[in-house]
Structures are given as structure tokens and as C-alpha cells.
Short mmCIF file of C-alpha atoms in Angstrom, two decimals:
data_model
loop_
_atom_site.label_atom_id
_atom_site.label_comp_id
_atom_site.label_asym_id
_atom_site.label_seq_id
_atom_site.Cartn_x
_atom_site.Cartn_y
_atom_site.Cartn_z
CA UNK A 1 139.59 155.80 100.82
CA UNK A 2 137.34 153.13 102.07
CA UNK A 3 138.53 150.27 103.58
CA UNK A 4 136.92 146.85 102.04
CA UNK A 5 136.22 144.32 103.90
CA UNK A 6 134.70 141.36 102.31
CA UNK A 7 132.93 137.83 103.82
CA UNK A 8 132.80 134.88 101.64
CA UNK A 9 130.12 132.48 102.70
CA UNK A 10 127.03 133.61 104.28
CA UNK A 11 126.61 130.64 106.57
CA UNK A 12 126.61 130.60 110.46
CA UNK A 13 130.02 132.34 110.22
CA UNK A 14 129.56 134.13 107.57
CA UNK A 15 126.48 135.67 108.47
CA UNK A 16 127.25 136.50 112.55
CA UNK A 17 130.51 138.26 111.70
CA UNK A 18 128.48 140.93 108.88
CA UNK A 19 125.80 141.20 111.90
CA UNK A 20 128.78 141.65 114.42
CA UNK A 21 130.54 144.15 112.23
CA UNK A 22 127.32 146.14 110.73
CA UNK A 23 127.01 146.90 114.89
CA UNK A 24 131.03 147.02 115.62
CA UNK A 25 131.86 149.42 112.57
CA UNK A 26 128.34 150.89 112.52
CA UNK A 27 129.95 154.47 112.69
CA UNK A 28 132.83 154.27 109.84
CA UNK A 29 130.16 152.17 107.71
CA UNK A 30 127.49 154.94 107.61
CA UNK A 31 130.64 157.39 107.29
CA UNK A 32 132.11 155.64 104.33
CA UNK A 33 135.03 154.98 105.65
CA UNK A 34 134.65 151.24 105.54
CA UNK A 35 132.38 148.69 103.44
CA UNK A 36 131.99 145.44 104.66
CA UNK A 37 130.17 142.75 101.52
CA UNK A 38 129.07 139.40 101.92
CA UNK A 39 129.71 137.05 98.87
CA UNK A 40 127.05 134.19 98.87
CA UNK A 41 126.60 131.73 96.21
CA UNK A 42 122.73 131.87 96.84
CA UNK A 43 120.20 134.01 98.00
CA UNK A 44 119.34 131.63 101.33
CA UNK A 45 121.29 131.12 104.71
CA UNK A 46 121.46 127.54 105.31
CA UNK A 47 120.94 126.21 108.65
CA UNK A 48 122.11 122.88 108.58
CA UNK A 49 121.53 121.31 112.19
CA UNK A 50 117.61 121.31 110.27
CA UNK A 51 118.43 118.37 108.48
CA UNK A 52 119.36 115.59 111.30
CA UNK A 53 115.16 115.75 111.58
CA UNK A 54 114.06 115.64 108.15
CA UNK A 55 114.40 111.58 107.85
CA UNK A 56 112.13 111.33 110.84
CA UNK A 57 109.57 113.11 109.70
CA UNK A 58 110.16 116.32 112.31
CA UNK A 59 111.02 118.89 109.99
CA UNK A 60 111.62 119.65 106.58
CA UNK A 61 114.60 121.29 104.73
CA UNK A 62 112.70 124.75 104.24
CA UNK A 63 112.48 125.08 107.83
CA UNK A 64 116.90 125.69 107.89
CA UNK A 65 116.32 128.10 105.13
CA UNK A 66 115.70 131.41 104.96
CA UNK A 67 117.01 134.74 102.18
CA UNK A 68 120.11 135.85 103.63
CA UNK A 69 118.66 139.63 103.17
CA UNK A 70 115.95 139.40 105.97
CA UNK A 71 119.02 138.35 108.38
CA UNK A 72 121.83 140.37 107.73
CA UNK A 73 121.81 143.81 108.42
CA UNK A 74 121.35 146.54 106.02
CA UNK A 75 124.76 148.09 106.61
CA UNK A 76 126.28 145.28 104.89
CA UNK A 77 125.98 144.62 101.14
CA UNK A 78 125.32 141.48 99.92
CA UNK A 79 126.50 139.96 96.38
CA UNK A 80 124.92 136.90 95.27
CA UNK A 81 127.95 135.85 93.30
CA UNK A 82 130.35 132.63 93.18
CA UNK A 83 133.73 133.37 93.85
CA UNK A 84 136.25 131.43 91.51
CA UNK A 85 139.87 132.81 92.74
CA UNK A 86 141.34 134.14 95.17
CA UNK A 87 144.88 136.83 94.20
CA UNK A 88 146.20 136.87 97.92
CA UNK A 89 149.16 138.83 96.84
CA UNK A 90 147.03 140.89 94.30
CA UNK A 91 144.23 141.02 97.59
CA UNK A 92 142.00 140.56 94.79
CA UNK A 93 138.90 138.05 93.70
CA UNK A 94 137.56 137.08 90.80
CA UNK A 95 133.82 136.19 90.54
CA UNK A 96 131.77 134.29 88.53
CA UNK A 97 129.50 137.36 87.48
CA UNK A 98 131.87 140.15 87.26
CA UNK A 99 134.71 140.68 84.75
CA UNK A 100 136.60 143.03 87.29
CA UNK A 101 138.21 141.62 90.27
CA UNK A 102 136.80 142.66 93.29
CA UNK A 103 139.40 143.83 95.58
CA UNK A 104 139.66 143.62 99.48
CA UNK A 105 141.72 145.31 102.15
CA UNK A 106 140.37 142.07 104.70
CA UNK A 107 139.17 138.93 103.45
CA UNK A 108 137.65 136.03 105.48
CA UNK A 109 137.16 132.92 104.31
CA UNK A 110 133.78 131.38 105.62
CA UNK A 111 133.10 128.92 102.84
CA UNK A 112 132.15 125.93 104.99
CA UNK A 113 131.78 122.13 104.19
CA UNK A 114 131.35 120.25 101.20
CA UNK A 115 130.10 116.59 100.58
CA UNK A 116 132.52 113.97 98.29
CA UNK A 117 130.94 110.89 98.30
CA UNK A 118 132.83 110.03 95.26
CA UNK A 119 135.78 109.83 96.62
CA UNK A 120 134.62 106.15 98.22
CA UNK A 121 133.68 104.19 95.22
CA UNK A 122 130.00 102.74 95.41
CA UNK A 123 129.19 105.30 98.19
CA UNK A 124 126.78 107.58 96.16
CA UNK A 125 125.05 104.68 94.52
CA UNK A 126 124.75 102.89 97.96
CA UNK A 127 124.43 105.25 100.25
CA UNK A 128 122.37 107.62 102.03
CA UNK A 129 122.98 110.99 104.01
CA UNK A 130 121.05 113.58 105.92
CA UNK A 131 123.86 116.11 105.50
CA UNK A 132 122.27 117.51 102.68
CA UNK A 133 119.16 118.45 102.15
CA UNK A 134 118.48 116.03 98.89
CA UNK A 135 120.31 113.37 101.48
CA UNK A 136 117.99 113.88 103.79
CA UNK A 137 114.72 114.03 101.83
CA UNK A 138 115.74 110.69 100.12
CA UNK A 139 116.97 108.97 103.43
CA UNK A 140 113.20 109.98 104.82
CA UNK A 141 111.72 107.78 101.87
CA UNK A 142 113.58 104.77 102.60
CA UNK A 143 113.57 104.92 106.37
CA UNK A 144 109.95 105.32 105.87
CA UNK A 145 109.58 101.89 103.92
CA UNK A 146 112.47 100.38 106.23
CA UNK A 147 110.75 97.81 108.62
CA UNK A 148 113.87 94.71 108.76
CA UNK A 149 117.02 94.41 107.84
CA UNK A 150 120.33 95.95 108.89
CA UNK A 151 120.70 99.47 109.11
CA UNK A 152 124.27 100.49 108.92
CA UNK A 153 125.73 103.89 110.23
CA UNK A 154 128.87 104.44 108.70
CA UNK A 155 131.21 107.68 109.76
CA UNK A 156 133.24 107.56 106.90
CA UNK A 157 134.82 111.37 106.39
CA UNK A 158 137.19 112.42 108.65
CA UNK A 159 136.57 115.11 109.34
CA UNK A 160 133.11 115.76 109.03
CA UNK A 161 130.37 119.00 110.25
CA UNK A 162 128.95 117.86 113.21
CA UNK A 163 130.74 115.47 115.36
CA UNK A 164 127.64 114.72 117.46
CA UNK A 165 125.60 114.07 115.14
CA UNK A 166 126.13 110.13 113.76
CA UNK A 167 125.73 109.25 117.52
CA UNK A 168 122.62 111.71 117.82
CA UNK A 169 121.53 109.58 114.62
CA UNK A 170 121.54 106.19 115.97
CA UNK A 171 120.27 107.20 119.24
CA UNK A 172 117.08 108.43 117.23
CA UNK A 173 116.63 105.85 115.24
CA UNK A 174 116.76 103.26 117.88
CA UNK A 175 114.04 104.97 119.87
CA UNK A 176 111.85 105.72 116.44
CA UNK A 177 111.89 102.15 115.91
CA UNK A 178 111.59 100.97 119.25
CA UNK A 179 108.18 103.60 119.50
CA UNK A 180 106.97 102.02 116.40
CA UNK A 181 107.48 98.12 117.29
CA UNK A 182 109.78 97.33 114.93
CA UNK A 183 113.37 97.48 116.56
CA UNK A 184 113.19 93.82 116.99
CA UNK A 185 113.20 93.33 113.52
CA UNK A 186 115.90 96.05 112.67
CA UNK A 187 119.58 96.09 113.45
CA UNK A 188 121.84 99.23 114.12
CA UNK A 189 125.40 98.86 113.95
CA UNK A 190 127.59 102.00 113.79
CA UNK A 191 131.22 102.08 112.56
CA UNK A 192 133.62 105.00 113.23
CA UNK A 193 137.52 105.69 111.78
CA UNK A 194 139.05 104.89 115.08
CA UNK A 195 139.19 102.73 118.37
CA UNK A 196 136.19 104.28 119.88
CA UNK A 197 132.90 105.32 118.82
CA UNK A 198 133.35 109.08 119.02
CA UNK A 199 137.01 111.56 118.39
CA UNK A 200 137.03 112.53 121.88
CA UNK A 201 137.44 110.34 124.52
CA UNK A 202 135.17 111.70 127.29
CA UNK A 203 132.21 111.89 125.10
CA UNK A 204 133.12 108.28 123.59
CA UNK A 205 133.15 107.45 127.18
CA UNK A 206 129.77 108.77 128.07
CA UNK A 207 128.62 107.14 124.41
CA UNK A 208 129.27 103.40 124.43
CA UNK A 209 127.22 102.48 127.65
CA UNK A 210 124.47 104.27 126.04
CA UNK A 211 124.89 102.20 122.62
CA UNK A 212 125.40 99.05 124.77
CA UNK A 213 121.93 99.02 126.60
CA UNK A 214 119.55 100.14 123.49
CA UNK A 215 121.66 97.10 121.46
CA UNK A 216 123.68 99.24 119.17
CA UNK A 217 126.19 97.34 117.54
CA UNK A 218 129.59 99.37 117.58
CA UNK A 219 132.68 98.32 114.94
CA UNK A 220 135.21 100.52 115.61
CA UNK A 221 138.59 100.87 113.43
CA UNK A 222 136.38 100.88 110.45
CA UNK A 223 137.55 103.13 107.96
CA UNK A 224 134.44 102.87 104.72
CA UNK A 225 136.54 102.09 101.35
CA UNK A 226 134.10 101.08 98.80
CA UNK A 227 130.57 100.18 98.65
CA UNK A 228 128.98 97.50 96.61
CA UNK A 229 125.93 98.43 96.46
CA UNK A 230 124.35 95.29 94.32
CA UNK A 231 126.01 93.16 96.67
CA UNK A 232 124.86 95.73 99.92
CA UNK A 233 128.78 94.99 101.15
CA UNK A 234 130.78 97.88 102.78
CA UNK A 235 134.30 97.20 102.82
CA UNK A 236 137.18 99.11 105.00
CA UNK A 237 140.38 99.68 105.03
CA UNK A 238 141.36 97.49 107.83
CA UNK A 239 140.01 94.61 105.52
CA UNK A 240 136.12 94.23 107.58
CA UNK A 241 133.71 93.61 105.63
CA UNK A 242 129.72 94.52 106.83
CA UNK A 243 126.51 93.79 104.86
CA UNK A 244 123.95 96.16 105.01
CA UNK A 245 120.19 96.47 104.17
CA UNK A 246 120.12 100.46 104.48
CA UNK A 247 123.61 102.40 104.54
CA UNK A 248 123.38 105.92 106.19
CA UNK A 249 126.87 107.03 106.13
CA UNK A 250 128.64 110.61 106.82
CA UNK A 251 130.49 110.70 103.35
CA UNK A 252 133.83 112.10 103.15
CA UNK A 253 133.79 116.29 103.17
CA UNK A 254 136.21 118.60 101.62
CA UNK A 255 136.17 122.88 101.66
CA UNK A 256 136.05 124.80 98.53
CA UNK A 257 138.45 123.84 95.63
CA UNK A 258 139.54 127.75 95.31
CA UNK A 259 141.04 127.67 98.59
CA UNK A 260 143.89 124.84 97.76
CA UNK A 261 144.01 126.48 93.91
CA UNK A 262 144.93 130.05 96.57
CA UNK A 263 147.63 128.46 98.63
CA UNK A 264 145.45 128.51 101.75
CA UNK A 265 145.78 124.60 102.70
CA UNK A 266 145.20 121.79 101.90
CA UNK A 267 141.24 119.99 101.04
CA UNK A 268 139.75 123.09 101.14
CA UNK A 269 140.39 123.57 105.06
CA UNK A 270 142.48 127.40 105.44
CA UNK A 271 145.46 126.53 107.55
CA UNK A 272 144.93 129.00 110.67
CA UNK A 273 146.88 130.27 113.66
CA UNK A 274 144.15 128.29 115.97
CA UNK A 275 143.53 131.48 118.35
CA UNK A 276 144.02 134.66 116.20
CA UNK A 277 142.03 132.71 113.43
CA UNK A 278 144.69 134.41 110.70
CA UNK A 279 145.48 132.52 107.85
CA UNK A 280 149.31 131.20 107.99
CA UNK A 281 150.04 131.50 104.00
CA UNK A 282 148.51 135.14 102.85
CA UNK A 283 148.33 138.37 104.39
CA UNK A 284 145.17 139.85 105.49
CA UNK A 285 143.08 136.80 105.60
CA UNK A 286 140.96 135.32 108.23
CA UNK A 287 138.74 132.00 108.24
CA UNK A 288 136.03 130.99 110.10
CA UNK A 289 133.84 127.91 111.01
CA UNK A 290 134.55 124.86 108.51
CA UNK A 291 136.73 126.19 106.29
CA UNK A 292 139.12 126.62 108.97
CA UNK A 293 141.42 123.94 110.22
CA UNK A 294 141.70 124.65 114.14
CA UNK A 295 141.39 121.22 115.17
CA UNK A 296 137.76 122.14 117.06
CA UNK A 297 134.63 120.56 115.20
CA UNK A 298 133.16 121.62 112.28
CA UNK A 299 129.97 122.88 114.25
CA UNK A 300 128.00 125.82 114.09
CA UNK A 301 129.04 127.19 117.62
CA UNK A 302 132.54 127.19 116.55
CA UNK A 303 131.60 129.13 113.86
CA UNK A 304 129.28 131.23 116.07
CA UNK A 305 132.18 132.33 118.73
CA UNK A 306 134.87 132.46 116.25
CA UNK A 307 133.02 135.39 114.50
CA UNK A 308 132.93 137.52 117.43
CA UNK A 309 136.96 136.87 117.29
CA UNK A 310 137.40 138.10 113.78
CA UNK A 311 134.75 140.69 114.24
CA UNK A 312 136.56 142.34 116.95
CA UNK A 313 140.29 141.61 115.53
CA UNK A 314 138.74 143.35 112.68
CA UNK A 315 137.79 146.61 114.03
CA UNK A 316 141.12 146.90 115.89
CA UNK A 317 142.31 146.44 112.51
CA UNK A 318 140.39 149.24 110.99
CA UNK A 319 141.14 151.70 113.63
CA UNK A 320 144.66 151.12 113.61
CA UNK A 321 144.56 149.36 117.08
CA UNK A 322 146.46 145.99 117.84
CA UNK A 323 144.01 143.06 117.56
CA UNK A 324 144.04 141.20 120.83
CA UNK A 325 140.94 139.02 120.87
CA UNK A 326 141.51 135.27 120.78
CA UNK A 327 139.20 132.27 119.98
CA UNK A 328 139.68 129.64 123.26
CA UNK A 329 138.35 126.91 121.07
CA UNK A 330 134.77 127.22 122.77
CA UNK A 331 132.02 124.75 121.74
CA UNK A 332 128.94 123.71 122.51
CA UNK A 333 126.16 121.12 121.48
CA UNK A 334 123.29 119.09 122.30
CA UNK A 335 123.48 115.83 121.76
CA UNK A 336 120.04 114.12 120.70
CA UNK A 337 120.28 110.68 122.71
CA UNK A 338 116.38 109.53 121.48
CA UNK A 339 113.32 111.60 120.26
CA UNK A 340 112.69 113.01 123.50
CA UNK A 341 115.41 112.90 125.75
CA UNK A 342 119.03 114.69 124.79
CA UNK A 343 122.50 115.78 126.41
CA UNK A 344 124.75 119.23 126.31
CA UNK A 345 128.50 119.08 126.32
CA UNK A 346 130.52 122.43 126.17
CA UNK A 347 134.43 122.44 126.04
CA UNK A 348 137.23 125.00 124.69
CA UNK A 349 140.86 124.21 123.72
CA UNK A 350 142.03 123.21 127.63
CA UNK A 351 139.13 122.12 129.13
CA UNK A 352 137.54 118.52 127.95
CA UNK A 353 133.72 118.15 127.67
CA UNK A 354 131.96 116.12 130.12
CA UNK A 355 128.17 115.02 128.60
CA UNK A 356 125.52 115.77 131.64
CA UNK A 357 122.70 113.32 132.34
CA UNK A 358 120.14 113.10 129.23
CA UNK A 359 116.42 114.73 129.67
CA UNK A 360 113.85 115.73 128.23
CA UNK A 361 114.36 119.33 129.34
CA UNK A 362 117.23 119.53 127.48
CA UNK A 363 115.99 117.85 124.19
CA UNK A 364 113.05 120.84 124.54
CA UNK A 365 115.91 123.43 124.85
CA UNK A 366 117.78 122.07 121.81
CA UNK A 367 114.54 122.44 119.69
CA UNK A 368 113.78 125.69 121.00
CA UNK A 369 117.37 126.81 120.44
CA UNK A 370 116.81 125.60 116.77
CA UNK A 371 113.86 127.89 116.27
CA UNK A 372 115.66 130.62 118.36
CA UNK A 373 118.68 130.16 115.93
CA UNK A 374 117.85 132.83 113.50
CA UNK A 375 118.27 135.34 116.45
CA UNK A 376 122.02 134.16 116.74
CA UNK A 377 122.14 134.41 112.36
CA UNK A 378 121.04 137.94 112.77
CA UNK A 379 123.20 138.46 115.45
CA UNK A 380 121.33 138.85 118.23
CA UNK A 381 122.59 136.01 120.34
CA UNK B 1 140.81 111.35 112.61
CA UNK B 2 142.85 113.83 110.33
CA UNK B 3 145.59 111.03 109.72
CA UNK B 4 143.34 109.07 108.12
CA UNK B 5 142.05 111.27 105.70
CA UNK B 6 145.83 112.35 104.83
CA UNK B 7 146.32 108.56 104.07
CA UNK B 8 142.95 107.77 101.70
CA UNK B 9 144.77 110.61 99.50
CA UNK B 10 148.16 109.20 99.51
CA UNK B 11 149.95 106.55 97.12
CA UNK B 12 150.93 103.18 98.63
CA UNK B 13 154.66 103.95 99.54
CA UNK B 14 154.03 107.24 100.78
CA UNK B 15 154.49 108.62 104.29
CA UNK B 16 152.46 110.80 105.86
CA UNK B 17 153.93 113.36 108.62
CA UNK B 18 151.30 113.82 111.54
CA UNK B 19 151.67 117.18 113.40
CA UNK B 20 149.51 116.92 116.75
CA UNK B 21 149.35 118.62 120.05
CA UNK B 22 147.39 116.13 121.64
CA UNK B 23 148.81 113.46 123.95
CA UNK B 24 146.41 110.94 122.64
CA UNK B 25 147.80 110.76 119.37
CA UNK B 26 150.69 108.50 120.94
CA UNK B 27 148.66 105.67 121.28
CA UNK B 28 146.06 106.31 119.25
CA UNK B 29 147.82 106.84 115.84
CA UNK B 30 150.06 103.35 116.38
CA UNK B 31 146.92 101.54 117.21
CA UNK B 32 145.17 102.60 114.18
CA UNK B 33 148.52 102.34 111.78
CA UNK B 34 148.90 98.35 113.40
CA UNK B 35 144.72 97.65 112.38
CA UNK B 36 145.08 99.43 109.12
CA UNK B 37 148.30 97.19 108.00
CA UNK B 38 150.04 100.31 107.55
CA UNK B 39 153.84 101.29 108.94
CA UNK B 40 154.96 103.37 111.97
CA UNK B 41 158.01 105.18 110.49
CA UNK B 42 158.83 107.30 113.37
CA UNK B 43 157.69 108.96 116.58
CA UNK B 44 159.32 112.14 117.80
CA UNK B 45 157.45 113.47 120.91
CA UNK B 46 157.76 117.37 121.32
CA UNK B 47 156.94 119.84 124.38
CA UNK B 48 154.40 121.59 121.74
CA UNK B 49 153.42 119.13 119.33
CA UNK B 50 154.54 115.26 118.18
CA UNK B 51 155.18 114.34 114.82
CA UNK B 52 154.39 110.80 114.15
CA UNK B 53 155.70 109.36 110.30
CA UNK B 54 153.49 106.71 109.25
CA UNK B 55 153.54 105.39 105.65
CA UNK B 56 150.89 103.70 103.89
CA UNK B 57 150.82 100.36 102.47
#
């Protein structure tokens, strides 16, 4: 009988781990012996990372997309389908095209991020975003016509993709300003949930001396509860109050609704064993990347190295071999610290990052590895 | 960080059980709970993990 495994999400995790199996499993695929499917909601992998650039004017959201077919390999099959439940004890899904449940012998979970901007009243009337691509296309306009006032970043979900990238964010805005002669007349302040301006302490560290010189105002313990957006107030939780001219904010994110409706946790985020990547409440599940609650960012390197985890726990799996390979909570990222100058910080579950100098070389190798990206979606780095 | 999105989905009243492995949480959690106007319940520190109570207001 063949052994079924099937993805669900054919982002950055979703995508790496068919590439890494088509190549792990490439003999029991072409034997029949095993199937692996990938169950996307679209026809296009999304590279997100794309979109911090579209409100400058560097790129635009067609450059983070391209059809999942040209970058998965032809071993695997792909189903452009929406999944709507998921039977953990039946090991069976139901989808929205198909009247028969699709059954699995492995599932992973790879269903990534969502945006809920509702859940802050006033926020999606008031607000703007470049973590989607619509966010980011609309944020372009007014940042475009934006020449005073007070720009306001606002991290408001906890936890959100992309740690890096509200810092990366205000960096680039001062300096876009700045090159155009009109910081003077515009003021940055950035807000975060907790006592510092970034969740970990070394690069929060490495952060606030940077916002200090370029005149970054920094409210910290700021937790976004409602907007008014005729009054362009942004009130939080600790009782602050901040008027705004133009609110950029990182809205409150959630997973997939099946995955609470399954049992798998709680949000949307698949409650994980943080190294073996297993789900704690089914059998035979894995997640990967967002949708997983490890603790590590929501980033596309997490997602990246975790896939090699599940792909090789995996094959052990279908060969009848004890899995042994562990994720170590390995990330990295470049950090964007102006238009032309950027940092790199890499760190795993014991070892806390430590942000190297800014330059320019390394804002050049973060847009190179951007373009060089679709190598690692087709699994070739 | 994952506190506080525990406590936008609670009811006033409720209490909130924090399960962290990170050393940080000790003073980071009580700092936050003091700003926020909400209540410290309890603090039991483990070899493995802490679990911090904290209730909303």
C-alpha cells in the first residue's frame, strides 16, 4: 500500500520539505511506495520578506510571487484545494473541493500566519500594514503623499511573522525621509508590547542606541487597544494615549481556524514538542514554520531549517527507522537598519544572537539573498 | 510577548497561567502585569520552566 504523506501550506515550509522529500524519498516515490501531496489554497508561493519594500517604492508584490508548480518538484503532487477539517483520529481531511476525505498516513501542518486587525477596534479603518500585500500597496500611496506629521509604528500582535522587521521599518523610513529632506518635518515614534523595543534582549540592546541617534521616538509597554481613527488617537492597554498622522502598525496575527476546531492548540499556533517538531495532541502530525508554536520567530529561516527536521524524521518514519533529527531552534536574519546599510543576527535555542556592525555589504547580501530565495523554495539551498 | 496576547482574549477576572523556560520572564512578566494594572497571582519558579498566574483586570 502506499504510504501518504500530505503538506498543507505551500509556503517557505511547506514548499522546502516537498523539495526535501521529492530528493529524500525519491526512490519509494517513483516506486509507489509512498506519495507525498501538497495542499495549497492557491496556485502561487508567497514570499513574504517581498513586501517590507513595496511602501518604498523597491519592489512590488509580484516580485514574492511565483506558481508553486515551477518550484516544487515533479515527484510531488500538488492540489490546489482549501482544507476545512482536520479527523486526527480518523487521519483524515476534508477539503473544500472534494466530497471524499482525503486520508494521510503523515500530516504536517505548514499553514502559516494570518492577519486580525479586527480584533483591535478602529485598527483596520486606521491603520496601515505592509504584511500583506494589499497592506503594503496601500501603505506605498500614503507614504508617498506623507511629507509632516507623525508617523506612528505600532507592534501591536504578539506574536507576529517577522520579529525584525518593525525595527527594519523605522530604520528605513528614517533614512527615506532623511534622503528626501523631509525628516525634519516628520516624526517616528515606535511602540512595542513590552519594556524594550524588541522580544529579545540582545538585539533590543543593539536597537535602542540606533533609534536614539536617528531621533526615533521609542514608547515601550504599549500594548495598541483601539484606534480612533477620526480622532487619529491610539489608545493602549496601559492607559497611553498617542496621536498619530499615519499609523503603520503590525496588527494582531492568528494561524488557521481549522487547527483550534482539530484540537491542535490554541489561535491557530499547533502546540509542538519544540525539537522533534511533533504535534503534542494527535498522532502522526508534524508542524512547521508559523503554524507552529516553538517559541522561535515566526520567520522564514525557521521555517527553512525546520523542514529539513521533518523531512528527515519523515523518511526514518517511512523506512521503519527511529527518527532522530532535531530542530536546535536555528535562525537567521538581516536586519535592514536604513536603505543601504543592514545587520545579520543568527541564534538557536541556547545560544543568544549578537547583531554585527551594519554595512552596506550586508544590506547587498540581504537583497541578493532575496532574489536567490527561490533557490532555497525549490530546495536548492 | 505571548502573555499578552493570552490576556487581550481573556475576561476581566480571569487568570492566565504563563508556562516559560526563559529566566527573563521573572522580571519581565511582573513589570508588564504592574504597567498594565493587572494582578500577579503567583510565581512558582521551576528547574524546566516557571509558571507565573497573572489575572486580568
Amino acid at each position: 500500500m502506499t504510504e501518504e504523506i500530505v503538506i498543507i501550506g505551500g509556503g517557505t515550509g511547506g514548499s522546502v520539505l516537498a523539495n526535501d522529500l521529492a530528493e529524500r524519498l525519491d526512490e519509494e516515490i517513483d516506486a509507489g511506495d509512498v506519495q507525498v501531496t501538497l495542499i495549497n489554497d492557491g496556485p502561487d508561493h508567497v514570499y513574504k520578506p517581498v513586501w517590507l519594500y513595496v511602501p518604498f517604492g523597491k519592489r512590488e508584490p509580484e516580485d514574492g510571487r511565483r506558481p508553486l508548480r515551477e518550484l516544487v518538484d515533479n515527484r510531488i503532487r500538488i492540489r490546489e484545494d482549501r482544507v476545512t477539517e482536520i479527523d486526527t483520529d480518523a487521519q483524515q481531511l476534508s477539503t473544500a473541493e472534494r466530497v471524499s476525505p482525503t486520508h494521510y498516513d503523515h500530516l504536517v501542518v505548514a499553514t502559516g500566519s494570518t492577519l486580525a486587525p479586527d480584533e483591535v477596534p478602529g485598527l483596520a479603518e486606521g491603520g496601515h500594514d505592509y504584511y500583506s500585500e494589499d497592506g503594503a500597496l496601500a501603505l506605498r500611496d500614503e507614504l508617498l503623499e506623507f511629507t509632516e506629521g507623525h508617523l506612528v509604528l505600532s507592534v501591536i500582535g504578539s506574536p507576529h511573522m517577522c520579529p525584525a522587521a518593525p525595527l527594519e521599518f523605522v530604520f528605513m523610513a528614517d533614512d527615506w525621509f532623511r534622503k528626501r529632506g523631509l525628516r525634519e518635518e516628520i516624526e517616528i515614534t515606535y511602540t512595542y508590547p513590552i519594556n524594550r523595543v524588541h522580544g529579545n534582549p540582545h538585539i533590543a540592546d543593539w536597537a535602542q542606541p540606533l533609534m536614539d541617534e536617528r531621533d526615533i521616538n521609542t514608547e515601550t509597554f504599549f500594548n495598541g487597544e483601539e484606534v480612533d481613527p477620526e480622532a487619529g488617537t491610539l489608545t493602549s492597554m496601559e492607559g497611553s494615549e498617542l496621536d498619530y498622522d499615519l499609523l503603520v502598525s503590525i496588527p494582531p496575527h492568528r494561524g488557521v481556524e481549522l487547527i483550534e476546531e482539530a484540537g491542535l492548540g490554541d489561535r491557530g499556533w499547533v502546540e509542538v514538542n519544540k525539537h522533534t517538531l511533533e504535534a503534542e495532541h494527535a498522532e502522526n502530525v508534524y508542524a512547521l514554520g508559523d503554524a507552529a508554536a516553538t517559541g522561535v520567530p515566526k520567520a522564514g529561516s525557521v521555517a527553512h531549517y525546520q523542514a529539513a527536521t521533518v523531512g528527515q524524521r519523515l523518511a526514518s518514519e517511512v523506512r521503519g527507522q527511529v527518527p532522530t533529527a532535531a530542530y536546535d531552534g536555528k535562525t537567521i536574519c538581516f536586519i535592514e537598519t536604513g536603505m543601504d546599510s543592514a545587520s545579520f543576527v543568527e541564534f538557536d535555542y541556547q545560544n543568544p544572537p549578537s547583531p554585527v556592525t551594519p554595512s552596506e555589504k550586508i544590506h547587498w547580501s540581504k537583497l541578493a539573498y532575496n532574489e536567490s530565495y527561490w533557490l532555497t523554495a525549490r530546495g536548492l539551498i | 510577548m505571548d502573555l499578552i496576547g493570552a490576556i487581550r482574549d481573556v475576561d476581566p477576572g480571569d487568570v492566565v497561567l504563563l508556562l516559560s523556560d526563559s529566566d527573563r520572564s521573572l522580571t519581565d512578566v511582573p513589570e508588564w502585569v504592574e504597567e498594565a494594572g493587572n494582578e500577579l497571582r503567583a510565581v512558582e519558579e521551576g528547574d524546566d520552566h516557571h509558571e507565573i498566574y497573572v489575572e486580568k483586570v
